[in-house]
PDB file of N, CA and C in Angstrom:
ATOM      1  N   MET A   1     -63.441  -3.691  51.298  1.00 53.00           N
ATOM      2  CA  MET A   1     -61.981  -3.623  51.429  1.00 53.00           C
ATOM      3  C   MET A   1     -61.404  -3.035  50.153  1.00 53.00           C
ATOM      4  N   HIS A   2     -60.455  -2.185  50.325  1.00 60.00           N
ATOM      5  CA  HIS A   2     -59.804  -1.547  49.192  1.00 60.00           C
ATOM      6  C   HIS A   2     -59.025  -2.583  48.401  1.00 60.00           C
ATOM      7  N   PRO A   3     -59.084  -2.544  47.041  1.00 58.00           N
ATOM      8  CA  PRO A   3     -58.415  -3.562  46.238  1.00 58.00           C
ATOM      9  C   PRO A   3     -56.893  -3.614  46.446  1.00 58.00           C
ATOM     10  N   SER A   4     -56.267  -2.483  46.757  1.00 58.00           N
ATOM     11  CA  SER A   4     -54.814  -2.478  46.924  1.00 58.00           C
ATOM     12  C   SER A   4     -54.406  -3.146  48.247  1.00 58.00           C
ATOM     13  N   LYS A   5     -55.291  -3.133  49.258  1.00 61.00           N
ATOM     14  CA  LYS A   5     -54.991  -3.744  50.539  1.00 61.00           C
ATOM     15  C   LYS A   5     -55.331  -5.231  50.582  1.00 61.00           C
ATOM     16  N   ARG A   6     -56.103  -5.693  49.602  1.00 63.00           N
ATOM     17  CA  ARG A   6     -56.498  -7.103  49.583  1.00 63.00           C
ATOM     18  C   ARG A   6     -55.307  -7.969  49.188  1.00 63.00           C
ATOM     19  N   LYS A   7     -55.174  -9.123  49.875  1.00 69.00           N
ATOM     20  CA  LYS A   7     -54.060 -10.032  49.589  1.00 69.00           C
ATOM     21  C   LYS A   7     -54.340 -10.806  48.312  1.00 69.00           C
ATOM     22  N   ASN A   8     -53.308 -11.034  47.572  1.00 82.00           N
ATOM     23  CA  ASN A   8     -53.418 -11.926  46.438  1.00 82.00           C
ATOM     24  C   ASN A   8     -53.499 -13.350  46.972  1.00 82.00           C
ATOM     25  N   TRP A   9     -54.240 -14.228  46.332  1.00 78.00           N
ATOM     26  CA  TRP A   9     -54.432 -15.570  46.883  1.00 78.00           C
ATOM     27  C   TRP A   9     -53.138 -16.375  46.878  1.00 78.00           C
ATOM     28  N   ILE A  10     -52.180 -16.003  46.048  1.00 78.00           N
ATOM     29  CA  ILE A  10     -50.879 -16.699  46.020  1.00 78.00           C
ATOM     30  C   ILE A  10     -50.055 -16.374  47.260  1.00 78.00           C
ATOM     31  N   GLU A  11     -50.305 -15.242  47.872  1.00 79.00           N
ATOM     32  CA  GLU A  11     -49.531 -14.805  49.037  1.00 79.00           C
ATOM     33  C   GLU A  11     -50.106 -15.341  50.354  1.00 79.00           C
ATOM     34  N   THR A  12     -51.168 -16.101  50.312  1.00 84.00           N
ATOM     35  CA  THR A  12     -51.786 -16.595  51.551  1.00 84.00           C
ATOM     36  C   THR A  12     -51.027 -17.798  52.099  1.00 84.00           C
ATOM     37  N   PRO A  13     -51.041 -17.971  53.424  1.00 85.00           N
ATOM     38  CA  PRO A  13     -50.368 -19.142  54.021  1.00 85.00           C
ATOM     39  C   PRO A  13     -50.966 -20.460  53.584  1.00 85.00           C
ATOM     40  N   ALA A  14     -52.278 -20.464  53.309  1.00 89.00           N
ATOM     41  CA  ALA A  14     -52.931 -21.724  52.874  1.00 89.00           C
ATOM     42  C   ALA A  14     -52.372 -22.178  51.516  1.00 89.00           C
ATOM     43  N   TYR A  15     -52.133 -21.227  50.632  1.00 90.00           N
ATOM     44  CA  TYR A  15     -51.568 -21.588  49.329  1.00 90.00           C
ATOM     45  C   TYR A  15     -50.136 -22.144  49.490  1.00 90.00           C
ATOM     46  N   ARG A  16     -49.330 -21.483  50.314  1.00 89.00           N
ATOM     47  CA  ARG A  16     -47.959 -21.943  50.549  1.00 89.00           C
ATOM     48  C   ARG A  16     -47.955 -23.351  51.137  1.00 89.00           C
ATOM     49  N   LEU A  17     -48.832 -23.600  52.125  1.00 91.00           N
ATOM     50  CA  LEU A  17     -48.913 -24.888  52.738  1.00 91.00           C
ATOM     51  C   LEU A  17     -49.365 -25.965  51.747  1.00 91.00           C
ATOM     52  N   SER A  18     -50.330 -25.622  50.917  1.00 92.00           N
ATOM     53  CA  SER A  18     -50.805 -26.597  49.928  1.00 92.00           C
ATOM     54  C   SER A  18     -49.719 -26.905  48.887  1.00 92.00           C
ATOM     55  N   MET A  19     -48.921 -25.917  48.535  1.00 91.00           N
ATOM     56  CA  MET A  19     -47.841 -26.174  47.582  1.00 91.00           C
ATOM     57  C   MET A  19     -46.744 -27.029  48.223  1.00 91.00           C
ATOM     58  N   VAL A  20     -46.447 -26.849  49.479  1.00 92.00           N
ATOM     59  CA  VAL A  20     -45.459 -27.692  50.177  1.00 92.00           C
ATOM     60  C   VAL A  20     -45.967 -29.132  50.246  1.00 92.00           C
ATOM     61  N   ILE A  21     -47.262 -29.283  50.563  1.00 94.00           N
ATOM     62  CA  ILE A  21     -47.833 -30.632  50.600  1.00 94.00           C
ATOM     63  C   ILE A  21     -47.815 -31.251  49.237  1.00 94.00           C
ATOM     64  N   LEU A  22     -48.078 -30.494  48.170  1.00 94.00           N
ATOM     65  CA  LEU A  22     -47.999 -31.006  46.806  1.00 94.00           C
ATOM     66  C   LEU A  22     -46.585 -31.419  46.470  1.00 94.00           C
ATOM     67  N   GLY A  23     -45.608 -30.639  46.875  1.00 93.00           N
ATOM     68  CA  GLY A  23     -44.209 -30.993  46.629  1.00 93.00           C
ATOM     69  C   GLY A  23     -43.809 -32.287  47.320  1.00 93.00           C
ATOM     70  N   TRP A  24     -44.207 -32.451  48.585  1.00 93.00           N
ATOM     71  CA  TRP A  24     -43.923 -33.691  49.290  1.00 93.00           C
ATOM     72  C   TRP A  24     -44.644 -34.872  48.643  1.00 93.00           C
ATOM     73  N   ALA A  25     -45.880 -34.652  48.162  1.00 95.00           N
ATOM     74  CA  ALA A  25     -46.612 -35.738  47.479  1.00 95.00           C
ATOM     75  C   ALA A  25     -45.891 -36.147  46.197  1.00 95.00           C
ATOM     76  N   LEU A  26     -45.324 -35.199  45.489  1.00 93.00           N
ATOM     77  CA  LEU A  26     -44.571 -35.529  44.266  1.00 93.00           C
ATOM     78  C   LEU A  26     -43.310 -36.324  44.621  1.00 93.00           C
ATOM     79  N   ILE A  27     -42.656 -35.945  45.697  1.00 92.00           N
ATOM     80  CA  ILE A  27     -41.448 -36.676  46.105  1.00 92.00           C
ATOM     81  C   ILE A  27     -41.804 -38.110  46.533  1.00 92.00           C
ATOM     82  N   VAL A  28     -42.926 -38.267  47.258  1.00 94.00           N
ATOM     83  CA  VAL A  28     -43.334 -39.596  47.681  1.00 94.00           C
ATOM     84  C   VAL A  28     -43.794 -40.435  46.491  1.00 94.00           C
ATOM     85  N   ALA A  29     -44.381 -39.799  45.485  1.00 92.00           N
ATOM     86  CA  ALA A  29     -44.869 -40.521  44.292  1.00 92.00           C
ATOM     87  C   ALA A  29     -43.730 -40.897  43.369  1.00 92.00           C
ATOM     88  N   ALA A  30     -42.579 -40.268  43.486  1.00 92.00           N
ATOM     89  CA  ALA A  30     -41.460 -40.515  42.561  1.00 92.00           C
ATOM     90  C   ALA A  30     -41.011 -41.994  42.590  1.00 92.00           C
ATOM     91  N   PRO A  31     -40.787 -42.616  43.726  1.00 91.00           N
ATOM     92  CA  PRO A  31     -40.397 -44.036  43.683  1.00 91.00           C
ATOM     93  C   PRO A  31     -41.488 -44.946  43.162  1.00 91.00           C
ATOM     94  N   LEU A  32     -42.778 -44.543  43.364  1.00 91.00           N
ATOM     95  CA  LEU A  32     -43.848 -45.384  42.877  1.00 91.00           C
ATOM     96  C   LEU A  32     -43.968 -45.357  41.344  1.00 91.00           C
ATOM     97  N   VAL A  33     -43.532 -44.273  40.740  1.00 90.00           N
ATOM     98  CA  VAL A  33     -43.602 -44.134  39.291  1.00 90.00           C
ATOM     99  C   VAL A  33     -42.291 -44.556  38.622  1.00 90.00           C
ATOM    100  N   SER A  34     -41.242 -44.706  39.404  1.00 86.00           N
ATOM    101  CA  SER A  34     -39.917 -44.947  38.830  1.00 86.00           C
ATOM    102  C   SER A  34     -39.797 -46.290  38.135  1.00 86.00           C
ATOM    103  N   TRP A  35     -40.654 -47.243  38.433  1.00 86.00           N
ATOM    104  CA  TRP A  35     -40.567 -48.542  37.756  1.00 86.00           C
ATOM    105  C   TRP A  35     -41.057 -48.475  36.317  1.00 86.00           C
ATOM    106  N   LEU A  36     -41.781 -47.443  35.968  1.00 85.00           N
ATOM    107  CA  LEU A  36     -42.241 -47.267  34.586  1.00 85.00           C
ATOM    108  C   LEU A  36     -41.055 -46.903  33.708  1.00 85.00           C
ATOM    109  N   PRO A  37     -41.092 -47.272  32.417  1.00 86.00           N
ATOM    110  CA  PRO A  37     -39.991 -46.873  31.537  1.00 86.00           C
ATOM    111  C   PRO A  37     -39.907 -45.360  31.383  1.00 86.00           C
ATOM    112  N   GLY A  38     -38.703 -44.875  31.335  1.00 83.00           N
ATOM    113  CA  GLY A  38     -38.500 -43.425  31.167  1.00 83.00           C
ATOM    114  C   GLY A  38     -38.097 -42.773  32.469  1.00 83.00           C
ATOM    115  N   PRO A  39     -37.792 -41.480  32.403  1.00 84.00           N
ATOM    116  CA  PRO A  39     -37.295 -40.787  33.599  1.00 84.00           C
ATOM    117  C   PRO A  39     -38.413 -40.146  34.432  1.00 84.00           C
ATOM    118  N   GLY A  40     -39.588 -40.739  34.456  1.00 84.00           N
ATOM    119  CA  GLY A  40     -40.738 -40.128  35.164  1.00 84.00           C
ATOM    120  C   GLY A  40     -40.508 -39.922  36.634  1.00 84.00           C
ATOM    121  N   GLY A  41     -39.944 -40.922  37.308  1.00 87.00           N
ATOM    122  CA  GLY A  41     -39.714 -40.795  38.756  1.00 87.00           C
ATOM    123  C   GLY A  41     -38.700 -39.709  39.075  1.00 87.00           C
ATOM    124  N   LEU A  42     -37.667 -39.634  38.271  1.00 87.00           N
ATOM    125  CA  LEU A  42     -36.645 -38.585  38.504  1.00 87.00           C
ATOM    126  C   LEU A  42     -37.239 -37.208  38.287  1.00 87.00           C
ATOM    127  N   MET A  43     -38.063 -37.064  37.249  1.00 89.00           N
ATOM    128  CA  MET A  43     -38.672 -35.754  36.984  1.00 89.00           C
ATOM    129  C   MET A  43     -39.611 -35.362  38.119  1.00 89.00           C
ATOM    130  N   LEU A  44     -40.424 -36.313  38.620  1.00 90.00           N
ATOM    131  CA  LEU A  44     -41.310 -35.993  39.755  1.00 90.00           C
ATOM    132  C   LEU A  44     -40.516 -35.568  40.967  1.00 90.00           C
ATOM    133  N   PHE A  45     -39.423 -36.247  41.231  1.00 90.00           N
ATOM    134  CA  PHE A  45     -38.599 -35.896  42.384  1.00 90.00           C
ATOM    135  C   PHE A  45     -38.017 -34.493  42.237  1.00 90.00           C
ATOM    136  N   ILE A  46     -37.507 -34.170  41.080  1.00 86.00           N
ATOM    137  CA  ILE A  46     -36.889 -32.838  40.871  1.00 86.00           C
ATOM    138  C   ILE A  46     -37.957 -31.754  40.939  1.00 86.00           C
ATOM    139  N   ILE A  47     -39.117 -31.978  40.333  1.00 89.00           N
ATOM    140  CA  ILE A  47     -40.195 -30.978  40.379  1.00 89.00           C
ATOM    141  C   ILE A  47     -40.678 -30.789  41.830  1.00 89.00           C
ATOM    142  N   GLY A  48     -40.827 -31.894  42.555  1.00 91.00           N
ATOM    143  CA  GLY A  48     -41.234 -31.794  43.952  1.00 91.00           C
ATOM    144  C   GLY A  48     -40.247 -31.011  44.790  1.00 91.00           C
ATOM    145  N   LEU A  49     -38.950 -31.247  44.590  1.00 88.00           N
ATOM    146  CA  LEU A  49     -37.944 -30.476  45.329  1.00 88.00           C
ATOM    147  C   LEU A  49     -38.007 -28.983  44.957  1.00 88.00           C
ATOM    148  N   GLY A  50     -38.229 -28.713  43.683  1.00 86.00           N
ATOM    149  CA  GLY A  50     -38.323 -27.299  43.274  1.00 86.00           C
ATOM    150  C   GLY A  50     -39.531 -26.607  43.875  1.00 86.00           C
ATOM    151  N   VAL A  51     -40.656 -27.303  43.925  1.00 89.00           N
ATOM    152  CA  VAL A  51     -41.865 -26.704  44.514  1.00 89.00           C
ATOM    153  C   VAL A  51     -41.664 -26.444  45.996  1.00 89.00           C
ATOM    154  N   ILE A  52     -41.063 -27.409  46.688  1.00 91.00           N
ATOM    155  CA  ILE A  52     -40.809 -27.218  48.123  1.00 91.00           C
ATOM    156  C   ILE A  52     -39.826 -26.088  48.357  1.00 91.00           C
ATOM    157  N   LEU A  53     -38.796 -26.016  47.552  1.00 86.00           N
ATOM    158  CA  LEU A  53     -37.788 -24.960  47.728  1.00 86.00           C
ATOM    159  C   LEU A  53     -38.375 -23.587  47.447  1.00 86.00           C
ATOM    160  N   LYS A  54     -39.314 -23.484  46.563  1.00 85.00           N
ATOM    161  CA  LYS A  54     -39.900 -22.190  46.235  1.00 85.00           C
ATOM    162  C   LYS A  54     -40.861 -21.712  47.320  1.00 85.00           C
ATOM    163  N   HIS A  55     -41.539 -22.629  48.007  1.00 88.00           N
ATOM    164  CA  HIS A  55     -42.602 -22.204  48.913  1.00 88.00           C
ATOM    165  C   HIS A  55     -42.343 -22.483  50.383  1.00 88.00           C
ATOM    166  N   SER A  56     -41.227 -23.031  50.748  1.00 88.00           N
ATOM    167  CA  SER A  56     -40.938 -23.355  52.153  1.00 88.00           C
ATOM    168  C   SER A  56     -39.736 -22.580  52.659  1.00 88.00           C
ATOM    169  N   ARG A  57     -39.915 -21.824  53.725  1.00 88.00           N
ATOM    170  CA  ARG A  57     -38.814 -21.069  54.290  1.00 88.00           C
ATOM    171  C   ARG A  57     -37.788 -22.001  54.907  1.00 88.00           C
ATOM    172  N   TRP A  58     -38.242 -23.089  55.530  1.00 89.00           N
ATOM    173  CA  TRP A  58     -37.325 -24.075  56.121  1.00 89.00           C
ATOM    174  C   TRP A  58     -36.409 -24.644  55.036  1.00 89.00           C
ATOM    175  N   ALA A  59     -36.982 -24.988  53.883  1.00 87.00           N
ATOM    176  CA  ALA A  59     -36.194 -25.559  52.803  1.00 87.00           C
ATOM    177  C   ALA A  59     -35.208 -24.526  52.244  1.00 87.00           C
ATOM    178  N   LYS A  60     -35.615 -23.280  52.161  1.00 83.00           N
ATOM    179  CA  LYS A  60     -34.725 -22.238  51.649  1.00 83.00           C
ATOM    180  C   LYS A  60     -33.517 -22.036  52.582  1.00 83.00           C
ATOM    181  N   LYS A  61     -33.779 -22.031  53.891  1.00 86.00           N
ATOM    182  CA  LYS A  61     -32.676 -21.890  54.846  1.00 86.00           C
ATOM    183  C   LYS A  61     -31.748 -23.084  54.783  1.00 86.00           C
ATOM    184  N   ARG A  62     -32.300 -24.261  54.678  1.00 88.00           N
ATOM    185  CA  ARG A  62     -31.508 -25.493  54.603  1.00 88.00           C
ATOM    186  C   ARG A  62     -30.670 -25.506  53.324  1.00 88.00           C
ATOM    187  N   TYR A  63     -31.300 -25.118  52.210  1.00 82.00           N
ATOM    188  CA  TYR A  63     -30.587 -25.067  50.929  1.00 82.00           C
ATOM    189  C   TYR A  63     -29.445 -24.058  50.984  1.00 82.00           C
ATOM    190  N   SER A  64     -29.710 -22.905  51.582  1.00 79.00           N
ATOM    191  CA  SER A  64     -28.678 -21.882  51.683  1.00 79.00           C
ATOM    192  C   SER A  64     -27.476 -22.399  52.487  1.00 79.00           C
ATOM    193  N   ARG A  65     -27.734 -23.067  53.610  1.00 85.00           N
ATOM    194  CA  ARG A  65     -26.645 -23.587  54.432  1.00 85.00           C
ATOM    195  C   ARG A  65     -25.871 -24.678  53.686  1.00 85.00           C
ATOM    196  N   LEU A  66     -26.567 -25.578  53.034  1.00 81.00           N
ATOM    197  CA  LEU A  66     -25.892 -26.648  52.299  1.00 81.00           C
ATOM    198  C   LEU A  66     -25.113 -26.127  51.108  1.00 81.00           C
ATOM    199  N   SER A  67     -25.626 -25.087  50.456  1.00 77.00           N
ATOM    200  CA  SER A  67     -24.910 -24.557  49.297  1.00 77.00           C
ATOM    201  C   SER A  67     -23.632 -23.839  49.737  1.00 77.00           C
ATOM    202  N   LYS A  68     -23.597 -23.322  50.955  1.00 80.00           N
ATOM    203  CA  LYS A  68     -22.354 -22.709  51.446  1.00 80.00           C
ATOM    204  C   LYS A  68     -21.340 -23.783  51.828  1.00 80.00           C
ATOM    205  N   GLN A  69     -21.842 -24.927  52.341  1.00 83.00           N
ATOM    206  CA  GLN A  69     -20.936 -26.020  52.746  1.00 83.00           C
ATOM    207  C   GLN A  69     -20.380 -26.744  51.547  1.00 83.00           C
ATOM    208  N   HIS A  70     -21.188 -26.920  50.500  1.00 77.00           N
ATOM    209  CA  HIS A  70     -20.782 -27.672  49.302  1.00 77.00           C
ATOM    210  C   HIS A  70     -21.004 -26.838  48.049  1.00 77.00           C
ATOM    211  N   PRO A  71     -20.153 -25.873  47.780  1.00 74.00           N
ATOM    212  CA  PRO A  71     -20.395 -24.993  46.635  1.00 74.00           C
ATOM    213  C   PRO A  71     -20.283 -25.696  45.298  1.00 74.00           C
ATOM    214  N   GLU A  72     -19.557 -26.832  45.241  1.00 72.00           N
ATOM    215  CA  GLU A  72     -19.425 -27.506  43.960  1.00 72.00           C
ATOM    216  C   GLU A  72     -20.756 -28.128  43.526  1.00 72.00           C
ATOM    217  N   TYR A  73     -21.582 -28.544  44.472  1.00 73.00           N
ATOM    218  CA  TYR A  73     -22.905 -29.078  44.121  1.00 73.00           C
ATOM    219  C   TYR A  73     -23.931 -27.963  44.005  1.00 73.00           C
ATOM    220  N   ALA A  74     -23.715 -26.886  44.694  1.00 71.00           N
ATOM    221  CA  ALA A  74     -24.664 -25.766  44.666  1.00 71.00           C
ATOM    222  C   ALA A  74     -24.668 -25.103  43.295  1.00 71.00           C
ATOM    223  N   ARG A  75     -23.548 -25.153  42.567  1.00 68.00           N
ATOM    224  CA  ARG A  75     -23.531 -24.550  41.234  1.00 68.00           C
ATOM    225  C   ARG A  75     -24.561 -25.202  40.313  1.00 68.00           C
ATOM    226  N   TRP A  76     -24.666 -26.516  40.400  1.00 68.00           N
ATOM    227  CA  TRP A  76     -25.658 -27.227  39.581  1.00 68.00           C
ATOM    228  C   TRP A  76     -27.074 -26.840  39.969  1.00 68.00           C
ATOM    229  N   ALA A  77     -27.357 -26.828  41.253  1.00 69.00           N
ATOM    230  CA  ALA A  77     -28.700 -26.498  41.733  1.00 69.00           C
ATOM    231  C   ALA A  77     -29.035 -25.045  41.408  1.00 69.00           C
ATOM    232  N   ASN A  78     -28.090 -24.148  41.578  1.00 68.00           N
ATOM    233  CA  ASN A  78     -28.352 -22.752  41.251  1.00 68.00           C
ATOM    234  C   ASN A  78     -28.635 -22.567  39.775  1.00 68.00           C
ATOM    235  N   TRP A  79     -27.941 -23.315  38.931  1.00 67.00           N
ATOM    236  CA  TRP A  79     -28.185 -23.220  37.496  1.00 67.00           C
ATOM    237  C   TRP A  79     -29.594 -23.751  37.179  1.00 67.00           C
ATOM    238  N   ALA A  80     -29.967 -24.852  37.796  1.00 65.00           N
ATOM    239  CA  ALA A  80     -31.237 -25.473  37.488  1.00 65.00           C
ATOM    240  C   ALA A  80     -32.427 -24.708  38.058  1.00 65.00           C
ATOM    241  N   LEU A  81     -32.271 -24.053  39.206  1.00 65.00           N
ATOM    242  CA  LEU A  81     -33.384 -23.392  39.870  1.00 65.00           C
ATOM    243  C   LEU A  81     -33.471 -21.892  39.560  1.00 65.00           C
ATOM    244  N   ARG A  82     -32.700 -21.398  38.610  1.00 61.00           N
ATOM    245  CA  ARG A  82     -32.704 -19.984  38.271  1.00 61.00           C
ATOM    246  C   ARG A  82     -34.058 -19.577  37.698  1.00 61.00           C
ATOM    247  N   ARG A  83     -34.587 -18.465  38.143  1.00 50.00           N
ATOM    248  CA  ARG A  83     -35.862 -17.982  37.617  1.00 50.00           C
ATOM    249  C   ARG A  83     -35.640 -17.186  36.343  1.00 50.00           C
ATOM    250  N   ASN A  84     -36.688 -17.077  35.543  1.00 45.00           N
ATOM    251  CA  ASN A  84     -36.587 -16.374  34.260  1.00 45.00           C
ATOM    252  C   ASN A  84     -36.362 -14.880  34.449  1.00 45.00           C
ATOM    253  N   LYS A  85     -36.856 -14.319  35.565  1.00 45.00           N
ATOM    254  CA  LYS A  85     -36.723 -12.872  35.720  1.00 45.00           C
ATOM    255  C   LYS A  85     -35.322 -12.435  36.117  1.00 45.00           C
ATOM    256  N   VAL A  86     -34.438 -13.387  36.399  1.00 47.00           N
ATOM    257  CA  VAL A  86     -33.054 -13.043  36.707  1.00 47.00           C
ATOM    258  C   VAL A  86     -32.354 -12.775  35.383  1.00 47.00           C
ATOM    259  N   THR A  87     -31.716 -11.615  35.275  1.00 52.00           N
ATOM    260  CA  THR A  87     -31.044 -11.288  34.031  1.00 52.00           C
ATOM    261  C   THR A  87     -29.675 -11.937  34.003  1.00 52.00           C
ATOM    262  N   GLY A  88     -29.247 -12.285  32.828  1.00 58.00           N
ATOM    263  CA  GLY A  88     -27.917 -12.873  32.661  1.00 58.00           C
ATOM    264  C   GLY A  88     -27.802 -14.261  33.259  1.00 58.00           C
ATOM    265  N   ARG A  89     -28.541 -15.208  32.719  1.00 57.00           N
ATOM    266  CA  ARG A  89     -28.476 -16.584  33.239  1.00 57.00           C
ATOM    267  C   ARG A  89     -27.046 -17.090  33.059  1.00 57.00           C
ATOM    268  N   PRO A  90     -26.489 -17.691  34.104  1.00 61.00           N
ATOM    269  CA  PRO A  90     -25.117 -18.159  34.013  1.00 61.00           C
ATOM    270  C   PRO A  90     -24.977 -19.301  33.018  1.00 61.00           C
ATOM    271  N   PRO A  91     -23.799 -19.537  32.485  1.00 65.00           N
ATOM    272  CA  PRO A  91     -23.623 -20.638  31.573  1.00 65.00           C
ATOM    273  C   PRO A  91     -23.725 -21.958  32.301  1.00 65.00           C
ATOM    274  N   PHE A  92     -23.924 -23.018  31.533  1.00 63.00           N
ATOM    275  CA  PHE A  92     -24.024 -24.345  32.098  1.00 63.00           C
ATOM    276  C   PHE A  92     -22.704 -24.684  32.792  1.00 63.00           C
ATOM    277  N   PRO A  93     -22.743 -25.307  33.964  1.00 65.00           N
ATOM    278  CA  PRO A  93     -21.501 -25.610  34.682  1.00 65.00           C
ATOM    279  C   PRO A  93     -20.603 -26.544  33.880  1.00 65.00           C
ATOM    280  N   ASP A  94     -19.314 -26.463  34.144  1.00 69.00           N
ATOM    281  CA  ASP A  94     -18.327 -27.264  33.437  1.00 69.00           C
ATOM    282  C   ASP A  94     -18.435 -28.724  33.861  1.00 69.00           C
ATOM    283  N   VAL A  95     -18.953 -29.549  32.975  1.00 72.00           N
ATOM    284  CA  VAL A  95     -19.210 -30.956  33.306  1.00 72.00           C
ATOM    285  C   VAL A  95     -17.901 -31.716  33.444  1.00 72.00           C
ATOM    286  N   LYS A  96     -16.960 -31.466  32.551  1.00 71.00           N
ATOM    287  CA  LYS A  96     -15.710 -32.220  32.571  1.00 71.00           C
ATOM    288  C   LYS A  96     -14.959 -31.987  33.885  1.00 71.00           C
ATOM    289  N   ARG A  97     -14.898 -30.740  34.361  1.00 72.00           N
ATOM    290  CA  ARG A  97     -14.212 -30.454  35.597  1.00 72.00           C
ATOM    291  C   ARG A  97     -14.871 -31.153  36.770  1.00 72.00           C
ATOM    292  N   ASP A  98     -16.215 -31.206  36.794  1.00 72.00           N
ATOM    293  CA  ASP A  98     -16.898 -31.855  37.882  1.00 72.00           C
ATOM    294  C   ASP A  98     -16.683 -33.359  37.852  1.00 72.00           C
ATOM    295  N   ILE A  99     -16.653 -33.950  36.687  1.00 73.00           N
ATOM    296  CA  ILE A  99     -16.441 -35.391  36.572  1.00 73.00           C
ATOM    297  C   ILE A  99     -14.995 -35.717  36.953  1.00 73.00           C
ATOM    298  N   MET A 100     -14.045 -34.932  36.503  1.00 70.00           N
ATOM    299  CA  MET A 100     -12.653 -35.152  36.850  1.00 70.00           C
ATOM    300  C   MET A 100     -12.439 -34.966  38.357  1.00 70.00           C
ATOM    301  N   HIS A 101     -13.208 -34.062  38.959  1.00 68.00           N
ATOM    302  CA  HIS A 101     -13.111 -33.876  40.416  1.00 68.00           C
ATOM    303  C   HIS A 101     -13.565 -35.117  41.159  1.00 68.00           C
ATOM    304  N   LEU A 102     -14.580 -35.791  40.621  1.00 70.00           N
ATOM    305  CA  LEU A 102     -15.077 -37.004  41.266  1.00 70.00           C
ATOM    306  C   LEU A 102     -14.069 -38.145  41.204  1.00 70.00           C
ATOM    307  N   PHE A 103     -13.307 -38.216  40.108  1.00 70.00           N
ATOM    308  CA  PHE A 103     -12.416 -39.351  39.884  1.00 70.00           C
ATOM    309  C   PHE A 103     -10.932 -38.967  40.004  1.00 70.00           C
ATOM    310  N   ARG A 104     -10.666 -37.906  40.751  1.00 68.00           N
ATOM    311  CA  ARG A 104      -9.262 -37.490  40.880  1.00 68.00           C
ATOM    312  C   ARG A 104      -8.486 -38.483  41.750  1.00 68.00           C
ATOM    313  N   ARG A 105      -7.229 -38.528  41.513  1.00 64.00           N
ATOM    314  CA  ARG A 105      -6.356 -39.389  42.311  1.00 64.00           C
ATOM    315  C   ARG A 105      -5.359 -38.496  43.035  1.00 64.00           C
ATOM    316  N   ASP A 106      -5.189 -38.765  44.299  1.00 62.00           N
ATOM    317  CA  ASP A 106      -4.256 -37.968  45.095  1.00 62.00           C
ATOM    318  C   ASP A 106      -2.918 -38.671  45.254  1.00 62.00           C
ATOM    319  N   ASP A 107      -2.741 -39.804  44.620  1.00 56.00           N
ATOM    320  CA  ASP A 107      -1.512 -40.583  44.820  1.00 56.00           C
ATOM    321  C   ASP A 107      -0.603 -40.566  43.592  1.00 56.00           C
ATOM    322  N   PHE A 108      -0.618 -39.528  42.826  1.00 58.00           N
ATOM    323  CA  PHE A 108       0.213 -39.467  41.615  1.00 58.00           C
ATOM    324  C   PHE A 108       1.724 -39.469  41.938  1.00 58.00           C
ATOM    325  N   ASP A 109       2.099 -38.845  43.044  1.00 60.00           N
ATOM    326  CA  ASP A 109       3.512 -38.711  43.386  1.00 60.00           C
ATOM    327  C   ASP A 109       4.081 -39.927  44.122  1.00 60.00           C
ATOM    328  N   MET A 110       3.206 -40.872  44.431  1.00 58.00           N
ATOM    329  CA  MET A 110       3.688 -42.051  45.157  1.00 58.00           C
ATOM    330  C   MET A 110       4.353 -43.025  44.211  1.00 58.00           C
ATOM    331  N   LYS A 111       5.370 -43.706  44.706  1.00 61.00           N
ATOM    332  CA  LYS A 111       6.044 -44.712  43.895  1.00 61.00           C
ATOM    333  C   LYS A 111       5.260 -46.018  43.899  1.00 61.00           C
ATOM    334  N   MET A 112       5.183 -46.607  42.751  1.00 56.00           N
ATOM    335  CA  MET A 112       4.505 -47.901  42.633  1.00 56.00           C
ATOM    336  C   MET A 112       5.473 -49.005  42.972  1.00 56.00           C
ATOM    337  N   PRO A 113       5.082 -50.077  43.658  1.00 56.00           N
ATOM    338  CA  PRO A 113       6.026 -51.143  44.020  1.00 56.00           C
ATOM    339  C   PRO A 113       6.468 -51.950  42.836  1.00 56.00           C
TER     340      PRO A 113
END
């Protein structure tokens, strides 16, 4: 077989499936490790989600739909999941605006009794 026509092992379906299984295993292991001191469970969960998002078409489609429905949360995920080969990494999202959005009050104009 000609070397240019040969598939790279990373492009095979078996590799993609094994990486999705690894991602789900990391997500399942996250609660089991979370009782240990430190952020180990949270890190395993985030890494597992990243691995699944990178290698699963179903997860990519789901992420795309959810990011269109909730753009305020998608900014954080887009910042965190940006690849190095993308030029011009966006700045860190505005934390104060997001926190103030969570605790906003819509009753400022109402009279207090």
